[in-house]
Amino acid sequence: MIIGIPKEIKNNENRVAITPAGVTILNNAGHRVLVEKDAGIGSGFTNEDYRLTGAEIVDQASELWHASEMIMKVKEPLASEYGYFRPGLILFTYLHLAAEPALAKALQDDKVVSIAYETIAVNRTLPLLTPMSEVAGRMSIQIGAQYLQKSNGGQGILLAGVPGVSRGKVSIIGGGVVGTNAAKMAIGLGAEVTIIDLSADRLRQLDDIFGSQIQTLISNPFNIAKAVSEADLLIGAVLIPGAKAPRLVTEDMVKTMKPGSVIVDVAIDQGGIVETIDKVTTHDNPVFVKHGVLHYSVANMPGAVPRTSTIALTNVTVPYALQIANQGVVQAVTNSGALQSGVNTANGSITCAAVASALGTAFTPFDEALEQHTAAS
Ligand SMILES: NC(=O)C1=CN([C@@H]2O[C@H](COP(=O)(O)OP(=O)(O)OC[C@H]3O[C@@H](n4cnc5c(N)ncnc54)[C@H](O)[C@@H]3O)[C@@H](O)[C@H]2O)C=CC1
Ligand SMILES: CC(=O)C(=O)O
């Protein structure tokens, strides 16, 4: 199979969908890998690094998209890339379609087979989301701590406190991968940490991991309101896979926060859990202020630490890319429940139930989408 790796074009997105090590794996299995010129520079990989492992460097994005049977990316295609879509093209990347209806429509209209990293599920885990959630969860605390500084518009508190002065309070809503990694960092800094989750079992696990270093609370509007009002730093870390994030933190709750407090809504890629966040921000201009509270809503946080993130991401994506390339997409998806859960669009249909429900459109299982295609052709 011919696999194309375009340069990412989202604001400050310096990750790339493959490393030279990944090229070697695909090459050794007999596949051709095309890498757009300078695609790896932001992650510290030169064109020569890729050439040495057998990749072909392609100058123009348009040439690469047209020549490739499968495109591997990091972030969802932007509108300027929709023109490259065509029937049968395989697109393997983060998509977050619940928050991207225009992209979903373009993929349907052009009959692209799109496989979203974030909906590939194995035993109720999301192995292609996990490493980036680890990165973003850890980053959320260092970013929040930075914006709590007076010089950056914050209240002017140190999360760790000092002897004789209270420590800062961090409230984390959602105790999955992002939440757990945020908690690790916040505890490490010496903050007072509360974690809220809907699952009592998950709270038990967190209690086993962190013991008395955290306060756990079950998710309901009363507990969320209390934790929000007390937080110096609030982290949004909820996920219902494939679906739009529930708006758990209302505008009235945000109004109860102290001026100069900070919200980092990591769940913004699925629409965000905070009512006062009405836009996705970028690494260039990451924060806006509402009701005196700093809001950070960057949807590609790991893009700011590309060397770590690219390696962590490609460690988990390349084995799936290899399955698709070796078997062809239909056979690979038919053989693998994990890949089946990742297919979001095929032959003009939405093939992921949670995405279809979030977009208010019909859901068609992958095999039925294939049959409809065969019957029509
Ligand atoms: N902004 C960015 O750059 C990045 C964003 N993310 C996003 O962060 C979000 C969280 O991801 P993960 O931690 O990997 O997901 P996860 O599935 O590991 O954890 C989500 C947690 O939310 C909990 N939850 C569900 N409904 C809830 C409710 N009503 N109240 C409280 N908790 C609830 C679940 O029980 C689960 O423990 C996702 O939207 C993910 O895409 C991940 C990486 C980077
Ligand atoms: C999860 C995701 O969308 C990201 O890492 O950018």
Short mmCIF file of C-alpha atoms and ligand atoms in Angstrom, two decimals:
data_model
loop_
_atom_site.label_atom_id
_atom_site.label_comp_id
_atom_site.label_asym_id
_atom_site.label_seq_id
_atom_site.Cartn_x
_atom_site.Cartn_y
_atom_site.Cartn_z
CA MET A 1 0.00 0.00 0.00
CA ILE A 2 1.10 3.60 -0.56
CA ILE A 3 0.91 5.51 2.71
CA GLY A 4 1.15 9.30 2.78
CA ILE A 5 2.24 11.46 5.72
CA PRO A 6 1.37 15.12 5.18
CA LYS A 7 2.85 17.99 7.15
CA GLU A 8 0.39 19.10 9.84
CA ILE A 9 -1.09 22.54 9.18
CA LYS A 10 -3.07 23.25 12.37
CA ASN A 11 -1.82 26.21 14.44
CA ASN A 12 1.42 25.24 16.19
CA GLU A 13 0.92 21.56 15.46
CA ASN A 14 4.46 20.24 15.36
CA ARG A 15 3.70 16.55 15.67
CA VAL A 16 3.99 14.23 12.67
CA ALA A 17 2.15 10.94 12.08
CA ILE A 18 5.23 8.76 11.67
CA THR A 19 8.83 8.53 12.91
CA PRO A 20 11.72 7.11 10.90
CA ALA A 21 11.35 3.95 13.04
CA GLY A 22 7.73 3.67 11.87
CA VAL A 23 8.79 4.08 8.24
CA THR A 24 11.16 1.13 8.66
CA ILE A 25 8.35 -1.08 9.97
CA LEU A 26 6.03 -0.26 7.05
CA ASN A 27 8.85 -0.46 4.50
CA ASN A 28 10.01 -3.86 5.73
CA ALA A 29 6.47 -5.13 5.18
CA GLY A 30 6.66 -4.03 1.53
CA HIS A 31 4.74 -0.75 1.70
CA ARG A 32 5.73 2.60 0.18
CA VAL A 33 5.80 5.57 2.56
CA LEU A 34 5.60 9.11 1.19
CA VAL A 35 6.48 11.90 3.62
CA GLU A 36 5.80 15.54 2.81
CA LYS A 37 8.94 17.65 2.81
CA ASP A 38 9.75 18.99 6.29
CA ALA A 39 6.79 17.17 7.89
CA GLY A 40 9.00 15.89 10.71
CA ILE A 41 11.08 19.01 11.38
CA GLY A 42 8.94 20.20 14.30
CA SER A 43 9.46 16.83 16.01
CA GLY A 44 13.19 16.78 15.33
CA PHE A 45 13.18 14.41 12.32
CA THR A 46 14.86 15.66 9.13
CA ASN A 47 14.01 14.73 5.55
CA GLU A 48 17.31 12.84 5.47
CA ASP A 49 16.30 10.82 8.58
CA TYR A 50 13.21 9.65 6.69
CA ARG A 51 15.08 9.04 3.42
CA LEU A 52 17.60 6.84 5.21
CA THR A 53 14.80 4.59 6.47
CA GLY A 54 13.28 4.22 3.00
CA ALA A 55 10.67 6.99 2.81
CA GLU A 56 10.18 9.07 -0.33
CA ILE A 57 10.08 12.83 0.28
CA VAL A 58 7.33 14.62 -1.63
CA ASP A 59 7.44 18.40 -2.12
CA GLN A 60 3.76 19.28 -2.39
CA ALA A 61 0.86 18.29 -0.13
CA SER A 62 -1.47 17.94 -3.13
CA GLU A 63 0.91 15.51 -4.84
CA LEU A 64 1.17 13.43 -1.65
CA TRP A 65 -2.59 13.25 -1.01
CA HIS A 66 -3.30 12.24 -4.62
CA ALA A 67 -0.60 9.56 -4.75
CA SER A 68 -1.53 7.91 -1.41
CA GLU A 69 -4.03 5.12 -0.76
CA MET A 70 -3.94 5.79 2.99
CA ILE A 71 -3.23 9.14 4.63
CA MET A 72 -1.91 9.03 8.19
CA LYS A 73 -2.18 12.30 10.08
CA VAL A 74 -2.20 13.59 13.64
CA LYS A 75 -5.00 16.18 13.67
CA GLU A 76 -8.27 16.30 11.79
CA PRO A 77 -8.01 17.70 8.23
CA LEU A 78 -8.72 21.44 8.04
CA ALA A 79 -11.13 22.91 5.46
CA SER A 80 -8.27 23.64 3.05
CA GLU A 81 -7.55 19.89 2.94
CA TYR A 82 -11.13 18.73 2.23
CA GLY A 83 -10.49 19.19 -1.52
CA TYR A 84 -8.07 16.23 -1.38
CA PHE A 85 -10.80 13.78 -0.30
CA ARG A 86 -11.94 11.18 -2.82
CA PRO A 87 -13.96 7.94 -2.77
CA GLY A 88 -12.09 5.02 -1.21
CA LEU A 89 -9.31 7.14 0.33
CA ILE A 90 -8.38 5.78 3.77
CA LEU A 91 -7.83 8.47 6.41
CA PHE A 92 -6.26 7.41 9.71
CA THR A 93 -6.01 10.23 12.27
CA TYR A 94 -7.66 12.00 15.22
CA LEU A 95 -11.04 13.25 13.98
CA HIS A 96 -13.28 14.21 16.95
CA LEU A 97 -16.25 14.37 14.53
CA ALA A 98 -18.82 15.05 17.28
CA ALA A 99 -17.34 18.56 17.42
CA GLU A 100 -16.61 18.77 13.66
CA PRO A 101 -19.89 18.46 11.70
CA ALA A 102 -18.52 20.14 8.56
CA LEU A 103 -15.66 17.64 8.40
CA ALA A 104 -18.07 14.74 8.96
CA LYS A 105 -20.17 15.95 6.02
CA ALA A 106 -17.13 16.33 3.76
CA LEU A 107 -15.97 12.79 4.60
CA GLN A 108 -19.46 11.45 3.90
CA ASP A 109 -19.90 13.43 0.66
CA ASP A 110 -16.56 12.19 -0.67
CA LYS A 111 -17.04 8.61 0.57
CA VAL A 112 -13.76 8.55 2.52
CA VAL A 113 -13.10 5.58 4.82
CA SER A 114 -12.07 7.47 7.94
CA ILE A 115 -10.69 5.72 11.01
CA ALA A 116 -10.44 7.89 14.13
CA TYR A 117 -7.64 7.18 16.57
CA GLU A 118 -9.81 8.30 19.47
CA THR A 119 -12.63 5.79 18.98
CA ILE A 120 -10.48 2.66 18.58
CA ALA A 121 -11.44 0.67 21.68
CA VAL A 122 -9.85 -2.42 23.23
CA ASN A 123 -11.37 -3.89 26.41
CA ARG A 124 -13.00 -0.56 27.28
CA THR A 125 -9.73 1.35 26.87
CA LEU A 126 -8.81 3.75 24.06
CA PRO A 127 -5.21 2.77 23.26
CA LEU A 128 -4.66 5.40 20.56
CA LEU A 129 -5.98 8.23 22.73
CA THR A 130 -4.22 7.19 25.94
CA PRO A 131 -0.68 8.48 25.24
CA MET A 132 -1.91 11.93 24.18
CA SER A 133 -4.24 12.04 27.20
CA GLU A 134 -1.21 11.27 29.36
CA VAL A 135 0.63 14.18 27.77
CA ALA A 136 -2.31 16.61 27.95
CA GLY A 137 -3.18 15.61 31.52
CA ARG A 138 0.37 16.27 32.68
CA MET A 139 0.56 19.51 30.68
CA SER A 140 -2.74 20.79 32.08
CA ILE A 141 -1.23 21.37 35.52
CA GLN A 142 1.96 23.04 34.32
CA ILE A 143 -0.11 25.29 32.05
CA GLY A 144 -2.59 26.07 34.83
CA ALA A 145 0.22 26.84 37.27
CA GLN A 146 1.73 29.23 34.75
CA TYR A 147 -1.55 31.12 34.20
CA LEU A 148 -2.12 31.40 37.96
CA GLN A 149 0.91 33.70 38.02
CA LYS A 150 0.01 37.39 38.36
CA SER A 151 2.19 38.33 35.39
CA ASN A 152 0.03 36.04 33.21
CA GLY A 153 -3.29 37.42 34.48
CA GLY A 154 -3.84 34.94 37.32
CA GLN A 155 -4.57 35.36 41.03
CA GLY A 156 -0.89 35.22 41.84
CA ILE A 157 -0.77 31.98 43.80
CA LEU A 158 1.74 29.17 43.93
CA LEU A 159 -0.05 25.80 43.79
CA ALA A 160 2.47 24.34 46.24
CA GLY A 161 2.00 27.10 48.81
CA VAL A 162 4.87 27.53 51.29
CA PRO A 163 5.10 26.78 55.02
CA GLY A 164 2.52 28.99 56.76
CA VAL A 165 0.51 29.66 53.57
CA SER A 166 -2.34 27.54 52.12
CA ARG A 167 -1.69 25.37 49.11
CA GLY A 168 -3.62 25.95 45.87
CA LYS A 169 -6.74 23.91 45.11
CA VAL A 170 -7.04 21.85 41.94
CA SER A 171 -10.41 20.32 40.99
CA ILE A 172 -10.38 17.71 38.24
CA ILE A 173 -13.65 16.65 36.61
CA GLY A 174 -13.19 13.24 34.98
CA GLY A 175 -10.86 10.69 36.54
CA GLY A 176 -9.72 8.78 33.44
CA VAL A 177 -6.34 9.06 31.76
CA VAL A 178 -6.23 12.89 31.58
CA GLY A 179 -7.59 13.22 35.12
CA THR A 180 -5.18 10.69 36.60
CA ASN A 181 -2.16 12.27 34.94
CA ALA A 182 -3.28 15.75 35.98
CA ALA A 183 -3.64 14.46 39.54
CA LYS A 184 -0.12 12.98 39.50
CA MET A 185 1.34 16.34 38.54
CA ALA A 186 -0.82 18.37 40.92
CA ILE A 187 0.04 16.08 43.83
CA GLY A 188 3.69 16.28 42.84
CA LEU A 189 3.50 20.06 43.06
CA GLY A 190 1.89 19.83 46.48
CA ALA A 191 -1.59 21.14 45.58
CA GLU A 192 -4.84 20.10 47.28
CA VAL A 193 -6.55 17.83 44.76
CA THR A 194 -10.20 16.84 44.27
CA ILE A 195 -11.24 14.38 41.54
CA ILE A 196 -14.84 13.96 40.43
CA ASP A 197 -16.03 11.03 38.31
CA LEU A 198 -19.35 9.45 37.43
CA SER A 199 -18.04 5.95 38.10
CA ALA A 200 -17.82 4.89 41.74
CA ASP A 201 -15.52 2.04 40.67
CA ARG A 202 -13.14 4.50 39.04
CA LEU A 203 -13.14 6.60 42.22
CA ARG A 204 -12.26 3.46 44.20
CA GLN A 205 -9.30 2.81 41.88
CA LEU A 206 -8.14 6.41 42.26
CA ASP A 207 -8.46 6.12 46.02
CA ASP A 208 -6.31 2.97 45.88
CA ILE A 209 -3.69 4.76 43.76
CA PHE A 210 -3.51 8.10 45.56
CA GLY A 211 -4.91 7.36 49.02
CA SER A 212 -5.32 10.42 51.21
CA GLN A 213 -3.46 12.65 48.74
CA ILE A 214 -6.77 13.26 46.94
CA GLN A 215 -10.42 13.87 47.75
CA THR A 216 -12.76 11.83 45.52
CA LEU A 217 -16.34 12.90 44.82
CA ILE A 218 -19.08 11.31 42.76
CA SER A 219 -20.20 13.40 39.81
CA ASN A 220 -23.45 15.30 40.36
CA PRO A 221 -24.35 18.98 39.96
CA PHE A 222 -24.05 19.65 43.72
CA ASN A 223 -20.51 18.25 44.02
CA ILE A 224 -19.39 19.84 40.75
CA ALA A 225 -20.68 23.27 41.86
CA LYS A 226 -18.81 22.98 45.18
CA ALA A 227 -15.55 21.81 43.58
CA VAL A 228 -15.73 24.54 40.92
CA SER A 229 -16.33 27.31 43.47
CA GLU A 230 -13.36 26.16 45.57
CA ALA A 231 -10.92 25.60 42.69
CA ASP A 232 -7.99 27.83 41.91
CA LEU A 233 -7.38 25.56 38.93
CA LEU A 234 -10.18 23.56 37.30
CA ILE A 235 -9.39 20.77 34.82
CA GLY A 236 -12.02 19.44 32.37
CA ALA A 237 -11.23 15.75 31.71
CA VAL A 238 -14.53 14.01 30.95
CA LEU A 239 -15.05 11.73 27.96
CA ILE A 240 -17.98 9.76 26.63
CA PRO A 241 -16.21 8.07 23.69
CA GLY A 242 -17.29 9.47 20.33
CA ALA A 243 -19.96 11.71 21.86
CA LYS A 244 -20.07 15.45 22.42
CA ALA A 245 -18.77 16.27 25.91
CA PRO A 246 -21.54 16.99 28.45
CA ARG A 247 -21.67 20.63 29.64
CA LEU A 248 -21.22 19.87 33.34
CA VAL A 249 -19.84 23.25 34.47
CA THR A 250 -22.48 25.95 34.04
CA GLU A 251 -21.91 29.67 33.60
CA ASP A 252 -23.38 30.26 37.09
CA MET A 253 -20.79 27.89 38.55
CA VAL A 254 -17.95 29.73 36.76
CA LYS A 255 -19.23 33.02 38.24
CA THR A 256 -18.56 31.61 41.73
CA MET A 257 -14.83 31.16 41.01
CA LYS A 258 -12.34 33.67 42.37
CA PRO A 259 -11.13 36.26 39.84
CA GLY A 260 -7.81 35.14 38.39
CA SER A 261 -8.65 31.44 38.74
CA VAL A 262 -7.91 29.22 35.75
CA ILE A 263 -9.88 26.64 33.77
CA VAL A 264 -8.04 24.21 31.47
CA ASP A 265 -10.73 22.32 29.55
CA VAL A 266 -8.79 19.43 28.07
CA ALA A 267 -12.06 17.89 26.84
CA ILE A 268 -12.47 20.79 24.38
CA ASP A 269 -11.67 18.48 21.45
CA GLN A 270 -15.06 16.84 22.04
CA GLY A 271 -16.75 20.23 22.56
CA GLY A 272 -15.69 20.92 26.17
CA ILE A 273 -17.46 20.56 29.53
CA VAL A 274 -17.57 24.24 30.48
CA GLU A 275 -20.52 26.40 29.40
CA THR A 276 -18.47 29.61 29.25
CA ILE A 277 -16.13 28.13 26.66
CA ASP A 278 -17.62 28.96 23.28
CA LYS A 279 -14.45 28.66 21.21
CA VAL A 280 -11.41 26.50 20.67
CA THR A 281 -8.24 28.52 21.27
CA THR A 282 -4.78 28.02 19.75
CA HIS A 283 -1.24 27.82 21.11
CA ASP A 284 -0.69 31.33 19.64
CA ASN A 285 -3.48 32.83 21.73
CA PRO A 286 -4.49 30.14 24.22
CA VAL A 287 -6.44 32.02 26.89
CA PHE A 288 -9.49 34.28 27.13
CA VAL A 289 -11.11 35.80 30.22
CA LYS A 290 -14.79 35.51 31.16
CA HIS A 291 -16.24 36.51 34.55
CA GLY A 292 -12.67 37.24 35.65
CA VAL A 293 -11.63 33.60 35.10
CA LEU A 294 -8.91 32.60 32.62
CA HIS A 295 -10.13 29.96 30.17
CA TYR A 296 -7.67 27.74 28.26
CA SER A 297 -9.25 25.64 25.47
CA VAL A 298 -6.54 24.40 23.12
CA ALA A 299 -7.59 21.24 21.28
CA ASN A 300 -4.09 20.06 20.36
CA MET A 301 -2.20 20.52 23.61
CA PRO A 302 0.37 17.74 22.89
CA GLY A 303 1.35 19.66 19.74
CA ALA A 304 3.38 21.94 22.02
CA VAL A 305 5.67 19.08 23.11
CA PRO A 306 6.02 17.37 19.73
CA ARG A 307 9.15 15.34 20.32
CA THR A 308 7.62 13.46 23.26
CA SER A 309 4.16 13.35 21.71
CA THR A 310 5.11 12.16 18.21
CA ILE A 311 7.07 9.22 19.58
CA ALA A 312 4.35 8.33 22.11
CA LEU A 313 1.62 8.56 19.46
CA THR A 314 3.35 6.61 16.70
CA ASN A 315 4.33 3.86 19.15
CA VAL A 316 0.63 2.96 19.26
CA THR A 317 -0.65 3.94 15.79
CA VAL A 318 1.87 2.17 13.56
CA PRO A 319 0.81 -1.41 14.47
CA TYR A 320 -2.76 -0.57 13.38
CA ALA A 321 -1.53 1.16 10.20
CA LEU A 322 0.43 -2.01 9.43
CA GLN A 323 -2.70 -4.16 9.83
CA ILE A 324 -4.61 -1.91 7.42
CA ALA A 325 -1.75 -1.83 4.92
CA ASN A 326 -1.11 -5.58 5.05
CA GLN A 327 -4.72 -6.76 4.86
CA GLY A 328 -6.46 -3.89 3.05
CA VAL A 329 -8.96 -1.80 4.94
CA VAL A 330 -12.03 -4.01 4.49
CA GLN A 331 -10.32 -7.21 5.64
CA ALA A 332 -8.44 -5.44 8.46
CA VAL A 333 -11.63 -3.87 9.81
CA THR A 334 -13.57 -7.12 9.42
CA ASN A 335 -10.86 -9.01 11.34
CA SER A 336 -10.34 -6.49 14.12
CA GLY A 337 -12.97 -5.32 16.61
CA ALA A 338 -10.59 -2.51 17.57
CA LEU A 339 -10.41 -1.13 14.03
CA GLN A 340 -14.15 -1.62 13.64
CA SER A 341 -14.77 0.72 16.58
CA GLY A 342 -12.44 3.22 14.92
CA VAL A 343 -14.25 3.50 11.58
CA ASN A 344 -16.24 6.75 11.67
CA THR A 345 -17.26 7.05 8.01
CA ALA A 346 -17.38 4.66 5.06
CA ASN A 347 -19.05 4.87 1.66
CA GLY A 348 -20.99 8.01 2.62
CA SER A 349 -22.34 6.68 5.94
CA ILE A 350 -21.52 7.43 9.57
CA THR A 351 -20.35 4.08 10.95
CA CYS A 352 -19.76 5.00 14.61
CA ALA A 353 -22.94 4.98 16.72
CA ALA A 354 -21.80 7.65 19.23
CA VAL A 355 -20.70 10.01 16.46
CA ALA A 356 -23.99 9.51 14.57
CA SER A 357 -25.96 10.23 17.72
CA ALA A 358 -23.89 13.37 18.48
CA LEU A 359 -24.39 14.65 14.94
CA GLY A 360 -28.09 13.70 14.83
CA THR A 361 -27.57 11.55 11.74
CA ALA A 362 -28.26 7.91 10.88
CA PHE A 363 -25.85 5.20 12.05
CA THR A 364 -24.88 2.46 9.59
CA PRO A 365 -22.68 -0.44 10.75
CA PHE A 366 -19.51 -0.80 8.65
CA ASP A 367 -20.56 -4.11 7.05
CA GLU A 368 -23.91 -2.62 5.98
CA ALA A 369 -22.16 0.44 4.56
CA LEU A 370 -20.03 -1.95 2.51
CA GLU A 371 -23.07 -3.94 1.32
CA GLN A 372 -24.87 -0.74 0.27
CA HIS A 373 -21.78 0.22 -1.69
CA THR A 374 -21.52 -3.21 -3.36
CA ALA A 375 -25.25 -3.20 -4.21
CA ALA A 376 -24.99 0.29 -5.72
CA SER A 377 -21.93 -0.46 -7.86
N1 LIG B 1 -7.12 19.12 24.33
C1 LIG B 1 -6.23 18.21 23.98
O1 LIG B 1 -5.17 18.52 23.41
C2 LIG B 1 -6.45 16.78 24.31
C3 LIG B 1 -7.69 16.39 24.70
N2 LIG B 1 -7.93 15.10 25.10
C4 LIG B 1 -9.30 14.82 25.51
O2 LIG B 1 -9.44 14.73 26.92
C5 LIG B 1 -10.69 14.09 27.20
C6 LIG B 1 -10.50 13.03 28.29
O3 LIG B 1 -9.77 11.94 27.76
P1 LIG B 1 -9.34 10.66 28.63
O4 LIG B 1 -8.96 11.05 29.99
O5 LIG B 1 -8.40 9.89 27.79
O6 LIG B 1 -10.71 9.86 28.68
P2 LIG B 1 -11.04 8.63 29.68
O7 LIG B 1 -12.09 7.83 29.00
O8 LIG B 1 -9.79 7.96 30.11
O9 LIG B 1 -11.64 9.36 30.95
C7 LIG B 1 -12.86 10.03 30.94
C8 LIG B 1 -13.46 9.95 32.31
O10 LIG B 1 -14.64 10.76 32.32
C9 LIG B 1 -15.54 10.13 33.20
N3 LIG B 1 -16.88 10.67 33.03
C10 LIG B 1 -17.79 10.40 32.06
N4 LIG B 1 -18.92 11.11 32.27
C11 LIG B 1 -18.70 11.85 33.39
C12 LIG B 1 -19.48 12.79 34.12
N5 LIG B 1 -20.73 13.11 33.76
N6 LIG B 1 -18.93 13.35 35.23
C13 LIG B 1 -17.66 13.04 35.62
N7 LIG B 1 -16.89 12.16 34.97
C14 LIG B 1 -17.40 11.57 33.87
C15 LIG B 1 -15.40 8.65 32.88
O11 LIG B 1 -15.93 7.83 33.91
C16 LIG B 1 -13.90 8.53 32.71
O12 LIG B 1 -13.27 8.15 33.93
C17 LIG B 1 -11.14 13.52 25.84
O13 LIG B 1 -12.09 14.39 25.26
C18 LIG B 1 -9.88 13.52 25.03
O14 LIG B 1 -10.10 13.50 23.65
C19 LIG B 1 -6.94 14.15 25.12
C20 LIG B 1 -5.68 14.50 24.71
C21 LIG B 1 -5.34 15.83 24.22
C1 LIG B 2 -6.27 13.74 21.30
C2 LIG B 2 -5.98 14.82 20.34
O1 LIG B 2 -6.84 15.23 19.60
C3 LIG B 2 -4.65 15.38 20.30
O2 LIG B 2 -3.72 14.82 20.88
O3 LIG B 2 -4.48 16.44 19.66
#
